[in-house]
Short mmCIF file of C-alpha atoms in Angstrom, two decimals:
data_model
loop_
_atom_site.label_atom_id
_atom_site.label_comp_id
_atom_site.label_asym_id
_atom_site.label_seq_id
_atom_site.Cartn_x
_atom_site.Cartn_y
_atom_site.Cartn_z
CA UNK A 157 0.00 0.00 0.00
CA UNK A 158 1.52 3.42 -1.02
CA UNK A 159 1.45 6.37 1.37
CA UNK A 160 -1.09 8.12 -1.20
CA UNK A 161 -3.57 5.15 -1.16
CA UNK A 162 -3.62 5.17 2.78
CA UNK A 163 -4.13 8.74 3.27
CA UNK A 164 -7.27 7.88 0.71
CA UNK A 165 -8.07 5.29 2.78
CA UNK A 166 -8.03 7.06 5.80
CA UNK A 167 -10.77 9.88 5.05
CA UNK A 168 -13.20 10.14 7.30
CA UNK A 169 -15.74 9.01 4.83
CA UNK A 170 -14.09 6.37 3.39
CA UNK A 171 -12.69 4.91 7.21
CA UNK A 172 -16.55 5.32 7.75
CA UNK A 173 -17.66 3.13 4.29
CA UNK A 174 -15.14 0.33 5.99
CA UNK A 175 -16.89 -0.08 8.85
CA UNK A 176 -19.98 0.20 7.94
CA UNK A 177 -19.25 -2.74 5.15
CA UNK A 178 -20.70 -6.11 5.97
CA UNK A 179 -19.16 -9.42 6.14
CA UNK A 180 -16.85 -9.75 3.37
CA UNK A 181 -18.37 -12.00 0.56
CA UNK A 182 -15.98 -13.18 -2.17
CA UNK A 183 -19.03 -13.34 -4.42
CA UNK A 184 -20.68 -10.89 -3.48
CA UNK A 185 -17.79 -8.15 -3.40
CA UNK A 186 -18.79 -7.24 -7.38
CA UNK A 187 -22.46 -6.40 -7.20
CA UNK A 188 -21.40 -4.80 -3.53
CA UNK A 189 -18.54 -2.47 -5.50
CA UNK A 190 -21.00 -1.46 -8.37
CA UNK A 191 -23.78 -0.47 -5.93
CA UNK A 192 -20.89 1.61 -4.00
CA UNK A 193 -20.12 3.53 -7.22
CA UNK A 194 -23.38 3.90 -8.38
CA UNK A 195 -23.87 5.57 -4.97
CA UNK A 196 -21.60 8.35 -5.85
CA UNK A 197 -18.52 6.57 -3.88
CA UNK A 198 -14.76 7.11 -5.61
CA UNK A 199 -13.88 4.22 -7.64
CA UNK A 200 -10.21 3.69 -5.86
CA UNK A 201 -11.92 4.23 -2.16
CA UNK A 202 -14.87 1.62 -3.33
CA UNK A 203 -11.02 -0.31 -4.13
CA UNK A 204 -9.66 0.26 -1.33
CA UNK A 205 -12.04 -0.26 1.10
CA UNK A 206 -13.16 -4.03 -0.13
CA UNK A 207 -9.47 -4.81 -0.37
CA UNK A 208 -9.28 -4.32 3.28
CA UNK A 209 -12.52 -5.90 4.14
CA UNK A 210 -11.14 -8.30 2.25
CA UNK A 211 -7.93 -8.96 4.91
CA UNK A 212 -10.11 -7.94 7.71
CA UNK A 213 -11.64 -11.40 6.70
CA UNK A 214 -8.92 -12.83 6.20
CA UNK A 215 -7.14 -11.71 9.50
CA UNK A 216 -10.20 -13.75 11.65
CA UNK A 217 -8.59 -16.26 12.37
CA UNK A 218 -4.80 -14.37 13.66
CA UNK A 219 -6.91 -11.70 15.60
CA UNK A 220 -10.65 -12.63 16.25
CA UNK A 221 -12.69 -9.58 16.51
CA UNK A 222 -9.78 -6.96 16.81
CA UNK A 223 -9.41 -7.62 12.99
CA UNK A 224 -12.33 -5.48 12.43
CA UNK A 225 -10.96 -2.43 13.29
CA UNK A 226 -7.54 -2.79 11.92
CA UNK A 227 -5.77 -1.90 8.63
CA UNK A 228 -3.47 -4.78 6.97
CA UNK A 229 -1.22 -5.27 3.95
CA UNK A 230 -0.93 -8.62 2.23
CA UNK A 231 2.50 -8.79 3.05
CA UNK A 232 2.14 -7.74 6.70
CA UNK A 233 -0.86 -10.13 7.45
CA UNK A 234 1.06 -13.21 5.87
CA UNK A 235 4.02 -12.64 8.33
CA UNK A 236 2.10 -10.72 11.12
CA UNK A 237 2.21 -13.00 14.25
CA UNK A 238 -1.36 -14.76 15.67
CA UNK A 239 -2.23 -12.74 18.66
CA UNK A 240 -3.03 -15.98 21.04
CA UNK A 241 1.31 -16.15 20.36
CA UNK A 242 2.03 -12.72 20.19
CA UNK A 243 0.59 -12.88 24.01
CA UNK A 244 3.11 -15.91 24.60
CA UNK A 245 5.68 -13.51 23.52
CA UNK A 246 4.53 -10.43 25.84
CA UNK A 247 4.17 -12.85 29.05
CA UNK A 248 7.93 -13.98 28.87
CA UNK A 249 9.04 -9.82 29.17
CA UNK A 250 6.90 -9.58 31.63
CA UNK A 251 7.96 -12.62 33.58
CA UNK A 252 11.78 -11.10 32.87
CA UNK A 253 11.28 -7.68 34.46
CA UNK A 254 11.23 -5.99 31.58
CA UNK A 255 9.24 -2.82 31.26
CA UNK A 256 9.89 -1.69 27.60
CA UNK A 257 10.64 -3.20 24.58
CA UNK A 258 12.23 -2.26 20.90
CA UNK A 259 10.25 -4.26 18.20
CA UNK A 260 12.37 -3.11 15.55
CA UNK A 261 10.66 -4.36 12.53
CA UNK A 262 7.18 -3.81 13.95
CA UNK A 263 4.75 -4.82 10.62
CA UNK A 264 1.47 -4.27 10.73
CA UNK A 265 1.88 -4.33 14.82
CA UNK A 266 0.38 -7.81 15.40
CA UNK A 267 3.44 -8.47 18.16
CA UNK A 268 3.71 -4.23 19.71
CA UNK A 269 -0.19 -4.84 20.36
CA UNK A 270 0.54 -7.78 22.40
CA UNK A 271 3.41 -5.99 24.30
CA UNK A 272 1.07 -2.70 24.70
CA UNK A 273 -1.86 -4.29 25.60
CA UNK A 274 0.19 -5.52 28.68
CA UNK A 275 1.34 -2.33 30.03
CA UNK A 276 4.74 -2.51 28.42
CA UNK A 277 6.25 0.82 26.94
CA UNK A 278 6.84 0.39 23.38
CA UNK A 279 8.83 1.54 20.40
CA UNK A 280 7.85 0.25 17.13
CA UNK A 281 9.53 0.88 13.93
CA UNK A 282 9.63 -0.13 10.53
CA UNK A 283 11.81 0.75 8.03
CA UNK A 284 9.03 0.58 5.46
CA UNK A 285 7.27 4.45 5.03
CA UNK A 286 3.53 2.62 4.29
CA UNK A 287 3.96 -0.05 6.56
CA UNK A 288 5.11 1.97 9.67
CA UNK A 289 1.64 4.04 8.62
CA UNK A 290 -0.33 1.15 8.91
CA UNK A 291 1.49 0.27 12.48
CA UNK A 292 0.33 3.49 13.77
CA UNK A 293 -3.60 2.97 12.70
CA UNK A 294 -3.34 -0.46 14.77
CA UNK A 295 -1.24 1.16 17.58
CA UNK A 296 -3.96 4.22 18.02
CA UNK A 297 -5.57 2.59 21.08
CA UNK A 298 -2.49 1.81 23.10
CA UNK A 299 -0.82 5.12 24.05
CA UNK A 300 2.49 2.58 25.88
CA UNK A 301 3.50 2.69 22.00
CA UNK A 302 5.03 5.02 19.83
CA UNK A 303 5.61 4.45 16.18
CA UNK A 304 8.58 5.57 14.05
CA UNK A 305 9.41 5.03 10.49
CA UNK A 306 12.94 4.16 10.88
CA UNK A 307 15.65 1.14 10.38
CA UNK A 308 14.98 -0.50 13.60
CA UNK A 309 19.14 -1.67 13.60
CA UNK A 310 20.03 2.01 13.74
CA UNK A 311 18.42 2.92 17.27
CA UNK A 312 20.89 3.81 19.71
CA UNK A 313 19.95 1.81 22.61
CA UNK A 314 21.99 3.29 24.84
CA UNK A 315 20.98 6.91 24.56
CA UNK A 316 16.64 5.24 24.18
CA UNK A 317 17.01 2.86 27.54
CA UNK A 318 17.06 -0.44 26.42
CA UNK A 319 20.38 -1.56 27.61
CA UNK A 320 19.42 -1.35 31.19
CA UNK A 321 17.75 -4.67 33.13
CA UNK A 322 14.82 -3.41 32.55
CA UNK A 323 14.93 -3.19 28.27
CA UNK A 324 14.57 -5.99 25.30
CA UNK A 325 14.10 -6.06 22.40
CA UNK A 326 12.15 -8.21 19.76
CA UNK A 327 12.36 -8.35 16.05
CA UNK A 328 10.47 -10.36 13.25
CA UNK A 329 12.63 -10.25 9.99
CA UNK A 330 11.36 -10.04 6.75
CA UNK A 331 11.42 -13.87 5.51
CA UNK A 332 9.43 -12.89 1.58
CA UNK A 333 10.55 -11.34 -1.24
CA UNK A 334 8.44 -8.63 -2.37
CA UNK A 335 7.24 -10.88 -4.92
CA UNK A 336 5.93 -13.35 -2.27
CA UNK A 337 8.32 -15.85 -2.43
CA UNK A 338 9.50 -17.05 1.20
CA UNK A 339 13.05 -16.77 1.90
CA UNK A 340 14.47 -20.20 3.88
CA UNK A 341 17.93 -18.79 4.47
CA UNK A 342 18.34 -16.82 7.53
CA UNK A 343 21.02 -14.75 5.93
CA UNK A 344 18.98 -13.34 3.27
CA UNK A 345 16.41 -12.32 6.01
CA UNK A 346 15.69 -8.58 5.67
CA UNK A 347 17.71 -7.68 8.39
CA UNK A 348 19.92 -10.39 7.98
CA UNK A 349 19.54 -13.02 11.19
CA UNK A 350 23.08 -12.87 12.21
CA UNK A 351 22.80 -8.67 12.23
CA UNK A 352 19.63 -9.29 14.50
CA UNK A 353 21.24 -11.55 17.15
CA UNK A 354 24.29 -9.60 17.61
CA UNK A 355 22.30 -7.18 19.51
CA UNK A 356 22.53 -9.56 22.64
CA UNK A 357 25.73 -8.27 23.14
CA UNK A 358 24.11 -4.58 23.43
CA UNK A 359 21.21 -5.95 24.99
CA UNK A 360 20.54 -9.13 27.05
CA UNK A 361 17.15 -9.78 26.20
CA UNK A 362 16.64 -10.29 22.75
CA UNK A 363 13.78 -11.93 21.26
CA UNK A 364 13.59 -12.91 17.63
CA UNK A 365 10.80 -14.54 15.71
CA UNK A 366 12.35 -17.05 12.66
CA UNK A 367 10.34 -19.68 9.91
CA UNK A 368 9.70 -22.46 11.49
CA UNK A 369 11.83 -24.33 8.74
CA UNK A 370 15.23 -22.86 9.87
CA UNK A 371 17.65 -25.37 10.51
CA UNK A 372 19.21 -26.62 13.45
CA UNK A 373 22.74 -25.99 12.56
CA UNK A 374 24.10 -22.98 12.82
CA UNK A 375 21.63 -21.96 15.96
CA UNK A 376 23.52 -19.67 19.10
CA UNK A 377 24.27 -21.98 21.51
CA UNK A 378 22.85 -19.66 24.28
CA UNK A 379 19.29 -19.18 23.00
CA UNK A 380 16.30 -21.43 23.84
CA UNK A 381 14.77 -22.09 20.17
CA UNK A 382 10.97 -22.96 20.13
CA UNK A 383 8.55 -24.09 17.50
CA UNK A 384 5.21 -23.25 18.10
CA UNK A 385 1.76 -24.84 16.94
CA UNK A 386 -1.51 -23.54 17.09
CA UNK A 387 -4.22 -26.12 17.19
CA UNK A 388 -1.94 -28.49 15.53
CA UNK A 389 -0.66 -25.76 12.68
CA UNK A 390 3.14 -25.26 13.41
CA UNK A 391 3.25 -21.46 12.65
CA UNK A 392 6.65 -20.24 13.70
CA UNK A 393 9.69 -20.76 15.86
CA UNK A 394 11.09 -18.37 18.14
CA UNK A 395 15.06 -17.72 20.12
CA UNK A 396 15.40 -16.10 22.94
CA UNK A 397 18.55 -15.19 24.93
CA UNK A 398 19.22 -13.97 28.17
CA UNK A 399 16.59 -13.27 30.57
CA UNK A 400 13.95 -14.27 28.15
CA UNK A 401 15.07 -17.66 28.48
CA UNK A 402 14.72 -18.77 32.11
CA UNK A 403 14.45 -21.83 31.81
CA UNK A 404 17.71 -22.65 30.02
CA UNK A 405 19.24 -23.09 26.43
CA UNK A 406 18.32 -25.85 23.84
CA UNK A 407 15.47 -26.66 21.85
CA UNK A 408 11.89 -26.59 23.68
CA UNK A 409 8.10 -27.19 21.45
CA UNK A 410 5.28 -24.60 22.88
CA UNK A 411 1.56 -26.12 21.70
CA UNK A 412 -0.96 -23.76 22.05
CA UNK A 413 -4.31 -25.24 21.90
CA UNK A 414 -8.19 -24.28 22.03
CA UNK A 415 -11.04 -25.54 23.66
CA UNK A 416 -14.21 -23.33 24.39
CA UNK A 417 -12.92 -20.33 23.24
CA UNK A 418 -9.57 -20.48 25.81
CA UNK A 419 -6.50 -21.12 24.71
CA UNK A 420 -3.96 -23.33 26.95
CA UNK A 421 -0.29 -23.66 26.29
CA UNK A 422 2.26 -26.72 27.36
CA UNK A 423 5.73 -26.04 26.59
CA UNK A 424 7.71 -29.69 26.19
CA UNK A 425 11.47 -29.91 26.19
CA UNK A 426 13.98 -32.67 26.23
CA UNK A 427 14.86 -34.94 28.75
CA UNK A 428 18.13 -35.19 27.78
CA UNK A 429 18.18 -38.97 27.25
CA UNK A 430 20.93 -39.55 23.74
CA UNK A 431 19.15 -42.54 22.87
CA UNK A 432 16.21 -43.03 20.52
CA UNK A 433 13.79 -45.66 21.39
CA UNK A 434 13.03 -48.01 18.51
CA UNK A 435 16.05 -47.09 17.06
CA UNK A 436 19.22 -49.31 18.42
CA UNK A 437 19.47 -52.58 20.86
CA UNK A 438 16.71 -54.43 22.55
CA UNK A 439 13.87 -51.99 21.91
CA UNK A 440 14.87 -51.40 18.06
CA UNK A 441 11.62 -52.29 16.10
CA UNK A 442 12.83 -55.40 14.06
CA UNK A 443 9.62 -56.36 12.30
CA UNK A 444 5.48 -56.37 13.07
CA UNK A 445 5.39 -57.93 15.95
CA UNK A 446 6.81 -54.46 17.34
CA UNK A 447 3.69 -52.65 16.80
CA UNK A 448 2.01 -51.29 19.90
CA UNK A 449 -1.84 -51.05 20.18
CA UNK A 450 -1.63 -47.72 19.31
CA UNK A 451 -0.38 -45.43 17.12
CA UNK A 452 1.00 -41.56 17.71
CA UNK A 453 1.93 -38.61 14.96
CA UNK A 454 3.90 -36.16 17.18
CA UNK A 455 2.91 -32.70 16.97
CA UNK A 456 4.53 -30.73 14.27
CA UNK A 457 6.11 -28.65 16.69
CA UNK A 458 7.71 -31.40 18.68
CA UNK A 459 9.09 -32.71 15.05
CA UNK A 460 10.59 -28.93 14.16
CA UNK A 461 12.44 -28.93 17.74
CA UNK A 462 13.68 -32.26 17.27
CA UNK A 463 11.86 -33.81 20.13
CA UNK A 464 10.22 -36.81 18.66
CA UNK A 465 12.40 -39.45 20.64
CA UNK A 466 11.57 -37.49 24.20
CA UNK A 467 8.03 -37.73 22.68
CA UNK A 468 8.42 -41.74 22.31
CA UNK A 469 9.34 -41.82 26.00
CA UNK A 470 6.75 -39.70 27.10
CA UNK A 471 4.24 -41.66 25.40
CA UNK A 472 5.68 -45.06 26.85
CA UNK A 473 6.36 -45.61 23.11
CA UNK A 474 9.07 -46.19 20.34
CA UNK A 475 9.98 -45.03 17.06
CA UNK A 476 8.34 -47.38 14.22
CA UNK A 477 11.47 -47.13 12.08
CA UNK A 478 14.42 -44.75 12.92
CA UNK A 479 13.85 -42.27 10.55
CA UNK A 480 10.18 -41.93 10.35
CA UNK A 481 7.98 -39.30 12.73
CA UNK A 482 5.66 -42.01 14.07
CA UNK A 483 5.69 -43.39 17.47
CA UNK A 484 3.92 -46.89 18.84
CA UNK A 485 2.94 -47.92 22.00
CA UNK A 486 1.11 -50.37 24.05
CA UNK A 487 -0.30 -47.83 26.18
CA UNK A 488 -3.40 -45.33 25.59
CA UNK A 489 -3.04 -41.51 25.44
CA UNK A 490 -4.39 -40.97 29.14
CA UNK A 491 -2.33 -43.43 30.57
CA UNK A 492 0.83 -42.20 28.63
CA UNK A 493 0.50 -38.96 28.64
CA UNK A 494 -1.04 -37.99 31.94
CA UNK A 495 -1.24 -34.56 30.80
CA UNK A 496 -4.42 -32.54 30.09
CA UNK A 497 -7.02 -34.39 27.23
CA UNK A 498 -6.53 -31.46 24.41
CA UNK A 499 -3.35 -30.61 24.83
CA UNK A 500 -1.30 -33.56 23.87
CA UNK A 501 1.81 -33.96 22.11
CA UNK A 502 0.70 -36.27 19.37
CA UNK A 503 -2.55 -37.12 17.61
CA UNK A 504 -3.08 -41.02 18.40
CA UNK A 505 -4.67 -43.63 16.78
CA UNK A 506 -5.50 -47.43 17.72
CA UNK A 507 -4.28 -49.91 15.44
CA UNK A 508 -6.43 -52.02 14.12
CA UNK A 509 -5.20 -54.31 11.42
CA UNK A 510 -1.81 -54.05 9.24
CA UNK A 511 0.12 -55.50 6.47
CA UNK A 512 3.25 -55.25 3.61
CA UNK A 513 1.92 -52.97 1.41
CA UNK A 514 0.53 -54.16 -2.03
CA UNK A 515 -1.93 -52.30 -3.93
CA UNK A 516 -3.90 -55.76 -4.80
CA UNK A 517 -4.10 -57.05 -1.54
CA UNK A 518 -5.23 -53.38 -0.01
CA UNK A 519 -7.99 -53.18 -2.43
CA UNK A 520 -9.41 -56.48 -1.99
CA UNK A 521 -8.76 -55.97 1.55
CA UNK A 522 -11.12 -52.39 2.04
CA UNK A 523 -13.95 -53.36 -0.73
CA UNK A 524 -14.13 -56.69 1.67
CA UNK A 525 -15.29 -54.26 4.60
CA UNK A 526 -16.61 -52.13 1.85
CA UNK A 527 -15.07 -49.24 2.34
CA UNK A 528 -15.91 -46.41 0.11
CA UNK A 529 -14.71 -43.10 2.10
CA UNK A 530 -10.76 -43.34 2.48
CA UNK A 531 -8.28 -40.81 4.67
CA UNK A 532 -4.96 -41.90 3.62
CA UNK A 533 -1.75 -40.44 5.73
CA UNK A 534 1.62 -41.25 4.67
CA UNK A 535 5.03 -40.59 6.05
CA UNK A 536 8.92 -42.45 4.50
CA UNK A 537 6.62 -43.53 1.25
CA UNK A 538 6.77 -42.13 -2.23
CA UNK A 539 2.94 -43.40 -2.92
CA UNK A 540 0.69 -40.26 -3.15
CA UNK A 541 -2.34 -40.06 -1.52
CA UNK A 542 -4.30 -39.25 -4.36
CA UNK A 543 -3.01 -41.42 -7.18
CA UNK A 544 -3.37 -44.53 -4.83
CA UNK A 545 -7.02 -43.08 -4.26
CA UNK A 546 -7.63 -43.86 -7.47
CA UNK A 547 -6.27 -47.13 -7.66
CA UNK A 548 -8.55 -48.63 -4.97
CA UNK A 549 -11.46 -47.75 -7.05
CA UNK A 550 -13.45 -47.98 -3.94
CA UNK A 551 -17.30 -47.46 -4.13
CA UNK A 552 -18.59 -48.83 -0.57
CA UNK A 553 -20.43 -46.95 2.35
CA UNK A 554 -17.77 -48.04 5.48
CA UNK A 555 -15.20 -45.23 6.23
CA UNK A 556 -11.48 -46.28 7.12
CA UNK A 557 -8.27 -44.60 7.76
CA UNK A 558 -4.50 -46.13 6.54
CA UNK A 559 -1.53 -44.85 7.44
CA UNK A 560 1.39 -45.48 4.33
CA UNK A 561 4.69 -45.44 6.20
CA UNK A 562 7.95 -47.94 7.12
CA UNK A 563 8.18 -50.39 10.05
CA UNK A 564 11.83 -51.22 10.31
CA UNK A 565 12.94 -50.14 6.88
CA UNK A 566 9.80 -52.07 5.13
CA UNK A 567 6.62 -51.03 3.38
CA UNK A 568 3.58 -50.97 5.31
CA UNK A 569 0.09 -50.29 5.43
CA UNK A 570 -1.94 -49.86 9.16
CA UNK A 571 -5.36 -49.75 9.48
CA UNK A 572 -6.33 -47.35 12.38
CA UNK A 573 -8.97 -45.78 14.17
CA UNK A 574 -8.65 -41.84 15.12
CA UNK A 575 -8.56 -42.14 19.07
CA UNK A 576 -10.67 -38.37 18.93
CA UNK A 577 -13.59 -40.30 17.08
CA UNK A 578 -16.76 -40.93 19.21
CA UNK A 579 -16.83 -44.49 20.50
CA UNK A 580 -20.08 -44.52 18.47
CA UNK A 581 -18.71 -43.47 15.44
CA UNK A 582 -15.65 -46.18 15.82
CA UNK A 583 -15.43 -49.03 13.20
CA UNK A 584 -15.47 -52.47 14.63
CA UNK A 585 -11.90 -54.44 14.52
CA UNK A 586 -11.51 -57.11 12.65
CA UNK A 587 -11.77 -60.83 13.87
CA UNK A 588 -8.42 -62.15 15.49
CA UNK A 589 -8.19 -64.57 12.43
CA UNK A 590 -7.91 -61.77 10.09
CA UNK A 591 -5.26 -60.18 11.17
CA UNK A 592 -2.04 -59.89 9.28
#
């Protein structure tokens, strides 16, 4: 958005015609911008203003009803962070002492609205004319926070207060071209990562918000580095030094989940056992007979940070082949777990039936318990979904999940039974005889 299409945008009448708008309607928005016109309304506001009921839409789900009184940019909604983490974020400055904090490449002000709306002081800036603009419209309520178009690495720190115990600062890199296309290496991050994290030396408590695809190697060793998932949706990873990271360095997985309209949090970190179960000596999966009752897909989180193996433990489970993201056990989720019923760190499923793959015996095997309605997960197979959907040729009125994946380096197909599915809705196993 150029600074001549916000000041537009920001008329009284036409901040007016975007409120007053109704639900955004993809098909709907036509007749609704030729009865705007016809009304008299400028053709670019009438642009304008469905563009941004458009993202107001669009922005639901990051900000629930504070989207409807915000402005966005495609760009700056994309990155801008969910406000249920953006809290996350706010709560560890708090619990550090800190009283004021430096986003330096603010956006659209997703993260400085969480920091504000928590009685922290803040400075927000954005090297971006337009986008710094933007900032300020979303900032308007929260008089903590003061917006400045400015390169966010050029503050003196020093001289503004954030050096003290009582400063940090935060910063969410630019990780798109301005084409779109994401950028996966954290030097080519707009500021570059390693120009970001060289502040700690400056400032102890640095926070810094990455992709939750950056690699391992190459990590500070004295930052705790966290993937986060929303409702199962891994969404970013975060590193934070010093004081921000009380609870010591490493790797940790935060999963954020809802239930009722309340979102809980359990963060899950290592236990610093080496081995990996399943993997090597006596409990290394060697064929079938290895497979638990059940069967657990870790969190996408706790696969980002690396965690699957203290996963596997934690689920009284091991690994189905050592280089596949699937964990078995004999036990059920409440009695491995022991944790609370929606926050859990894997999705499980009971195992019902299983077998070597083979695309002849599969079909004869599902149109037997004719089974017309497939959900086909896959992990360590090059089958796709969809190609082997049409394979089956299935036409029958059962429903059945498979999961495609290796046990112990082989092919294998496992019939399961989402654990989350009412005992109602729950298919019946097959006879002893039939199993494989």
């Amino acid at each position: 958005m150029d600074p001549a299409a916000l000041a537009k945008l920001l008329d009284q009448d036409a901040w007016a015609l975007l409120n007053a708008l109704p639900p955004y309607e993809e098909k709907l928005a036509m007749v609704l911008s030729e009865r705007l016109r016809a009304k008299g309304f400028d053709p670019d506001v009438v642009a304008l203003v469905l563009t941004q009921s458009r993202l107001r839409a669009k922005a639901e789900p990051k900000f629930g009803p504070f989207a409807d009184g915000m402005l966005f940019t495609p760009a700056g909604l994309e990155q801008a962070t969910r406000l249920v983490v953006a809290a996350r974020h706010a709560q560890r400055y708090l619990a550090a002492g800190i009283d004021r904090v430096a986003d330096l490449t603010c956006g659209i002000g997703a993260d400085s609205m969480a920091f504000a709306g928590v009685g922290l002081r803040v400075l927000a800036t954005d090297i971006d004319e337009a986008t710094a603009a933007v900032a300020t419209v979303n900032l308007r309520a929260f008089p903590e926070a003061v917006v400045r178009h400015a390169d966010g690495l050029s503050l003196d720190f020093e001289a503004e207060g954030y050096t003290s115990g009582s400063g940090g600062i935060y910063a969410d890199p630019a990780r798109r071209t301005s084409s779109g296309k994401r950028i996966f290496d954290p030097k080519a991050y707009a500021p570059a990562l390693d120009e970001v994290w060289a502040l700690r030396s400056r400032v102890p408590a640095v926070g810094i918000k990455v992709g939750p695809g950056i690699p391992h190697e190459g990590l500070p060793s004295d930052c705790e580095a966290q993937w986060v998932s929303v409702d199962g949706d891994v969404v970013e990873a975060g590193l934070w030094f010093g004081p921000l990271a009380p609870d010591g360095h490493g790797r940790t997985a935060l999963l954020l989940r809802t239930h009722d309209g309340q979102t809980a949090g359990r963060t899950f970190r290592s236990d610093g056992v080496d081995s990996l179960p399943g993997a090597t000596g006596p409990e290394s999966v060697s064929d079938t007979t290895g497979l638990g009752g059940y069967l657990y897909e870790p969190d996408g989180a706790v696969i980002r940070a690396g965690l699957v193996a203290d996963a596997a433990r934690a689920l009284g489970g091991r690994l189905l082949d050592p280089t596949i993201a699937y964990i078995t056990s004999d036990l059920g989720p409440e009695a491995a777990d022991g944790g609370t019923p929606d926050i859990s760190l894997a999705t499980g499923y009971r195992i019902l039936d299983t077998m070597p793959f083979g695309l002849k015996r599969l079909r004869s095997y599902l149109r037997e318990r004719d089974v017309g309605r497939l959900t086909i997960k896959k992990r360590g197979t090059a089958v796709t979904p969809e190609q082997l959907r049409g394979q089956l040729g299935l036409k029958g009125s059962a429903e059945a999940t498979i999961v495609l994946t290796r046990v112990a380096g082989a092919q294998h197909v496992l019939i399961v039974d989402p654990l989350d599915r009412p005992a109602t809705d729950r298919p019946t196993p097959p006879p002893a005889a039939e199993m494989e």
